[in-house]
Short mmCIF file of C-alpha atoms in Angstrom, two decimals:
data_model
loop_
_atom_site.label_atom_id
_atom_site.label_comp_id
_atom_site.label_asym_id
_atom_site.label_seq_id
_atom_site.Cartn_x
_atom_site.Cartn_y
_atom_site.Cartn_z
CA MET I 1 -10.82 -8.92 24.55
CA ILE I 2 -11.19 -6.75 21.45
CA ARG I 3 -11.56 -2.99 21.82
CA LEU I 4 -10.96 0.26 19.96
CA LEU I 5 -7.39 1.50 20.33
CA ASN I 6 -6.62 5.02 21.54
CA ASP I 7 -3.60 7.28 21.97
CA ASN I 8 -2.63 5.54 25.23
CA ASP I 9 -2.04 2.33 23.24
CA TYR I 10 0.39 3.96 20.77
CA ASP I 11 3.68 2.51 22.06
CA VAL I 12 2.32 -1.02 22.58
CA PHE I 13 0.67 -0.92 19.16
CA MET I 14 3.80 0.28 17.34
CA ASP I 15 6.00 -2.26 19.11
CA TYR I 16 3.69 -5.03 17.91
CA VAL I 17 3.28 -4.01 14.27
CA LYS I 18 6.86 -2.82 13.68
CA ARG I 19 8.26 -6.29 14.30
CA GLU I 20 7.11 -6.95 10.72
CA LYS I 21 7.21 -3.38 9.46
CA GLU I 22 7.04 -4.15 5.74
CA LEU I 23 4.02 -6.40 6.16
CA ASN I 24 2.34 -3.71 8.27
CA LEU I 25 3.28 -0.73 6.13
CA PHE I 26 -0.33 0.37 5.58
CA ILE I 27 -1.25 -0.04 9.24
CA ILE I 28 1.83 1.87 10.45
CA GLY I 29 1.52 4.60 7.84
CA ASP I 30 -2.17 5.22 8.43
CA ALA I 31 -1.74 5.25 12.22
CA GLU I 32 1.19 7.70 12.02
CA ASN I 33 -0.54 9.95 9.52
CA TYR I 34 -4.16 9.93 10.71
CA GLY I 35 -4.18 8.70 14.32
CA PHE I 36 -6.36 6.03 15.86
CA ASN I 37 -9.88 7.33 15.43
CA ASN I 38 -11.34 9.89 13.04
CA GLU I 39 -14.20 10.10 10.58
CA PHE I 40 -12.68 7.65 8.07
CA GLN I 41 -10.28 5.55 10.15
CA LYS I 42 -10.47 3.30 13.22
CA LEU I 43 -8.15 0.75 14.81
CA TRP I 44 -9.11 -2.18 17.01
CA GLY I 45 -6.83 -4.46 19.01
CA GLU I 46 -7.25 -7.80 20.74
CA PHE I 47 -5.53 -8.30 24.10
CA ASN I 48 -4.93 -11.63 25.84
CA GLN I 49 -5.37 -12.36 29.55
CA LYS I 50 -1.88 -10.98 30.25
CA GLY I 51 -2.85 -7.67 28.62
CA GLU I 52 -0.62 -8.31 25.59
CA LEU I 53 -1.67 -7.15 22.13
CA ILE I 54 -2.26 -10.17 19.85
CA GLY I 55 -4.16 -8.79 16.83
CA VAL I 56 -4.86 -5.51 15.01
CA LEU I 57 -7.68 -4.48 12.66
CA LEU I 58 -7.49 -1.24 10.65
CA LYS I 59 -10.52 0.39 9.04
CA TYR I 60 -9.69 2.96 6.36
CA PHE I 61 -12.93 4.16 4.78
CA GLU I 62 -14.62 0.83 3.76
CA ASN I 63 -11.33 -1.09 3.48
CA PHE I 64 -10.02 -3.28 6.29
CA ILE I 65 -6.52 -4.64 6.90
CA PHE I 66 -5.89 -7.33 9.52
CA TYR I 67 -2.66 -8.48 11.16
CA SER I 68 -1.78 -10.99 13.86
CA ARG I 69 1.03 -13.43 14.53
CA ASP I 70 -0.87 -15.17 17.35
CA GLU I 71 -4.09 -17.12 17.81
CA PHE I 72 -6.88 -14.55 17.59
CA ASP I 73 -10.65 -14.20 17.87
CA VAL I 74 -11.60 -14.64 14.21
CA LYS I 75 -15.35 -14.31 14.81
CA GLY I 76 -14.91 -11.28 17.06
CA PHE I 77 -13.00 -9.36 14.38
CA TYR I 78 -15.38 -10.56 11.65
CA ASP I 79 -18.38 -9.28 13.61
CA ILE I 80 -16.73 -5.85 13.81
CA MET I 81 -16.11 -5.74 10.05
CA LYS I 82 -19.68 -6.83 9.36
CA SER I 83 -21.10 -4.14 11.66
CA GLU I 84 -18.93 -1.51 9.92
CA ASP I 85 -20.17 -2.55 6.46
CA PHE I 86 -16.76 -3.51 5.03
CA LYS I 87 -16.17 -3.71 1.26
CA MET I 88 -12.65 -5.15 1.21
CA LEU I 89 -10.39 -7.16 3.54
CA SER I 90 -6.63 -7.44 2.96
CA GLY I 91 -3.65 -8.96 4.69
CA GLU I 92 -0.93 -11.60 4.59
CA LYS I 93 -2.42 -14.71 2.97
CA SER I 94 -2.02 -17.23 5.81
CA ILE I 95 -3.56 -14.78 8.31
CA VAL I 96 -6.62 -13.46 6.48
CA GLU I 97 -7.54 -16.84 4.97
CA LYS I 98 -8.91 -17.71 8.42
CA PHE I 99 -11.87 -15.42 7.72
CA GLU I 100 -12.96 -17.59 4.76
CA LYS I 101 -14.77 -20.01 7.09
CA LEU I 102 -17.07 -17.18 8.21
CA HIS I 103 -17.83 -15.35 4.95
CA ASN I 104 -18.42 -16.27 1.33
CA PHE I 105 -16.33 -13.53 -0.30
CA SER I 106 -17.31 -12.47 -3.82
CA ASN I 107 -13.71 -12.28 -5.03
CA LYS I 108 -10.22 -13.26 -3.85
CA ARG I 109 -6.99 -11.93 -5.33
CA ASP I 110 -3.50 -13.10 -4.36
CA THR I 111 -0.52 -10.86 -5.18
CA TYR I 112 3.20 -11.12 -4.59
CA PHE I 113 4.44 -8.82 -1.84
CA CYS I 114 8.02 -7.60 -2.28
CA LYS I 115 10.44 -5.07 -0.81
CA LEU I 116 13.55 -3.07 -1.70
CA ASP I 117 15.95 -1.89 0.98
CA GLU I 118 19.14 -1.17 -1.00
CA GLY I 119 19.83 0.42 -4.37
CA SER I 120 22.78 -1.46 -5.86
CA LYS I 121 20.76 -2.47 -8.94
CA LEU I 122 19.28 0.98 -9.62
CA GLU I 123 21.20 2.12 -12.69
CA GLU I 124 21.64 5.66 -14.01
CA ASN I 125 20.40 6.35 -17.54
CA GLU I 126 19.59 9.34 -19.74
CA LEU I 127 15.82 9.03 -19.16
CA LEU I 128 16.20 10.01 -15.50
CA ALA I 129 16.70 13.61 -16.63
CA LYS I 130 13.13 13.58 -18.01
CA VAL I 131 11.53 12.43 -14.74
CA LYS I 132 9.54 15.11 -12.89
CA LYS I 133 8.04 15.17 -9.40
CA VAL I 134 4.24 15.34 -9.15
CA GLU I 135 2.76 18.60 -7.86
CA LEU I 136 -0.81 19.29 -6.76
CA LYS I 137 -1.59 20.84 -10.15
CA ASP I 138 -0.84 17.47 -11.80
CA ILE I 139 -3.52 15.47 -9.96
CA ASN I 140 -6.15 15.68 -12.72
CA ARG I 141 -3.56 14.49 -15.24
CA ILE I 142 -2.80 11.47 -13.03
CA ILE I 143 -6.49 10.59 -12.95
CA GLU I 144 -6.79 10.97 -16.73
CA LEU I 145 -3.81 8.66 -17.34
CA THR I 146 -4.97 6.08 -14.80
CA LYS I 147 -8.41 5.86 -16.41
CA LEU I 148 -6.73 4.71 -19.64
CA ILE I 149 -5.27 1.66 -17.89
CA LYS I 150 -7.59 -1.34 -17.96
CA GLU I 151 -6.30 -2.80 -14.67
CA PHE I 152 -6.90 0.46 -12.79
CA SER I 153 -9.94 2.00 -14.48
CA GLU I 154 -12.54 0.30 -12.26
CA SER I 155 -10.69 0.59 -8.94
CA ILE I 156 -9.46 4.18 -9.21
CA SER I 157 -10.34 6.39 -6.23
CA GLU I 158 -9.98 10.05 -7.13
CA GLU I 159 -10.46 10.99 -3.48
CA SER I 160 -7.58 8.82 -2.24
CA ILE I 161 -5.24 10.08 -5.00
CA ARG I 162 -6.05 13.68 -4.18
CA ARG I 163 -5.83 13.15 -0.41
CA LYS I 164 -2.34 11.64 -0.36
CA PHE I 165 -0.82 14.52 -2.34
CA GLU I 166 -2.65 17.14 -0.29
CA ASP I 167 -1.58 15.70 3.08
CA ASN I 168 1.89 14.50 1.94
CA THR I 169 1.31 10.81 2.72
CA GLY I 170 2.33 9.97 -0.83
CA ARG I 171 4.33 11.32 -3.75
CA GLY I 172 4.80 10.59 -7.43
CA TYR I 173 7.24 10.87 -10.34
CA PHE I 174 6.26 11.03 -14.00
CA ILE I 175 7.49 11.48 -17.56
CA GLU I 176 5.84 13.91 -19.95
CA GLN I 177 5.89 13.42 -23.72
CA ASP I 178 4.06 15.30 -26.49
CA GLY I 179 2.52 17.60 -23.90
CA LYS I 180 0.91 14.87 -21.81
CA MET I 181 1.73 12.67 -18.83
CA VAL I 182 2.64 9.26 -20.27
CA SER I 183 4.16 7.31 -17.37
CA ILE I 184 3.92 7.57 -13.59
CA VAL I 185 4.79 5.80 -10.35
CA GLN I 186 3.37 6.80 -6.97
CA THR I 187 3.66 6.00 -3.27
CA THR I 188 1.03 5.82 -0.57
CA ALA I 189 0.97 5.24 3.20
CA GLU I 190 4.42 6.80 3.58
CA ASN I 191 5.67 6.63 7.15
CA SER I 192 8.89 7.18 9.07
CA THR I 193 10.52 3.96 7.85
CA SER I 194 8.88 2.86 4.60
CA ALA I 195 6.51 3.54 1.71
CA MET I 196 4.21 1.52 -0.56
CA ILE I 197 4.61 1.88 -4.32
CA VAL I 198 1.29 1.97 -6.19
CA GLY I 199 -0.19 3.07 -9.50
CA VAL I 200 2.75 2.16 -11.74
CA CYS I 201 1.43 2.74 -15.24
CA THR I 202 2.30 3.90 -18.75
CA HIS I 203 0.04 5.24 -21.49
CA PRO I 204 -0.72 2.38 -23.95
CA ASP I 205 0.82 4.35 -26.84
CA TYR I 206 4.13 4.94 -25.03
CA ARG I 207 5.05 1.53 -23.66
CA LYS I 208 8.32 -0.40 -24.04
CA ARG I 209 10.40 2.80 -23.97
CA GLY I 210 11.77 2.39 -20.43
CA TYR I 211 9.63 5.20 -19.01
CA ALA I 212 8.17 3.26 -16.07
CA THR I 213 11.61 1.90 -15.15
CA ALA I 214 13.04 5.44 -15.16
CA CYS I 215 10.24 6.72 -12.92
CA MET I 216 10.69 3.74 -10.57
CA THR I 217 14.45 4.28 -10.42
CA LYS I 218 14.07 7.96 -9.56
CA LEU I 219 11.47 7.25 -6.86
CA CYS I 220 13.43 4.39 -5.31
CA LYS I 221 16.71 6.33 -5.22
CA THR I 222 14.99 9.29 -3.55
CA LEU I 223 13.28 7.26 -0.83
CA LEU I 224 16.28 5.03 -0.13
CA ASN I 225 18.37 8.19 0.34
CA GLU I 226 15.80 9.24 2.98
CA GLY I 227 16.42 5.97 4.83
CA LYS I 228 13.12 4.37 3.83
CA SER I 229 12.51 0.89 2.47
CA LEU I 230 10.00 0.35 -0.35
CA CYS I 231 7.29 -2.27 -0.81
CA LEU I 232 4.88 -3.15 -3.60
CA PHE I 233 2.37 -5.77 -4.76
CA TYR I 234 2.29 -7.37 -8.18
CA ASP I 235 0.54 -10.25 -9.93
CA ASN I 236 1.78 -9.58 -13.46
CA PRO I 237 4.86 -11.73 -14.27
CA LYS I 238 6.17 -9.14 -16.75
CA ALA I 239 6.01 -6.42 -14.09
CA GLY I 240 7.62 -8.81 -11.63
CA LYS I 241 10.66 -9.18 -13.89
CA ILE I 242 11.11 -5.39 -13.98
CA TYR I 243 10.88 -5.12 -10.19
CA LYS I 244 13.35 -7.98 -9.65
CA ARG I 245 15.77 -6.31 -12.06
CA LEU I 246 15.62 -3.19 -9.86
CA GLY I 247 16.45 -5.26 -6.77
CA PHE I 248 13.04 -6.03 -5.25
CA LYS I 249 12.71 -9.35 -3.40
CA ASP I 250 9.54 -11.35 -2.73
CA ILE I 251 8.69 -11.61 0.98
CA GLY I 252 5.19 -13.09 0.97
CA ILE I 253 1.71 -13.26 -0.53
CA TRP I 254 -0.77 -10.42 0.07
CA THR I 255 -4.42 -11.42 -0.28
CA MET I 256 -7.34 -9.07 -1.00
CA TYR I 257 -10.96 -10.09 -0.58
CA SER I 258 -14.00 -8.28 -1.94
CA ARG I 259 -17.10 -8.66 0.19
#
């Protein structure tokens, strides 16, 4: 049986998703930060005949994330997404691929999913002194920089960037040069145990100077000192080499479908 989750399901839900906490970082973070049901977020769960939770579907605006480690009602969850007018479905590759038999998705993108839980490879260097923490007054500068980056320009959501800094579900570190923001790294979906790194970018005119690495190092050191692990996605081999050098390890493939 699939139904909407509510506050009474909190402990059962968290026990289920925290068994693979890195994989479920978005689901955990959004549930902790926004609750089960509000104007932009809903959570559904499937329960077996014993009353055990066997699958979870998160709706965040028009984006859906699915997780299960059991046999689940693929059509039942698909019908929910269809009725909610989904635009994107994401999840661990082997899990969400099961929806392909029910829908002809317009686009599929596989990315490497990796995590960092210790900082032995995070080296000190003189650039760290230039790294600043993002404040609310910097949000428009973030948006301006992000729009210069080809990979991000079409997918940028000004609302989501603004929201995470206003409600403290994300943070960012940047380097300023010649009076402008030239490199930045951000987090999103921060929760009690982990955070997702997103929006790593450098102004095209200021690349290959170590700025992104310095911002990453500062961010990772700060969060690790708070007892949090870090996760990120990448599909760019050059970026992957930088992340591996900082100590990140691949843990799976994260797949994103556009409707």
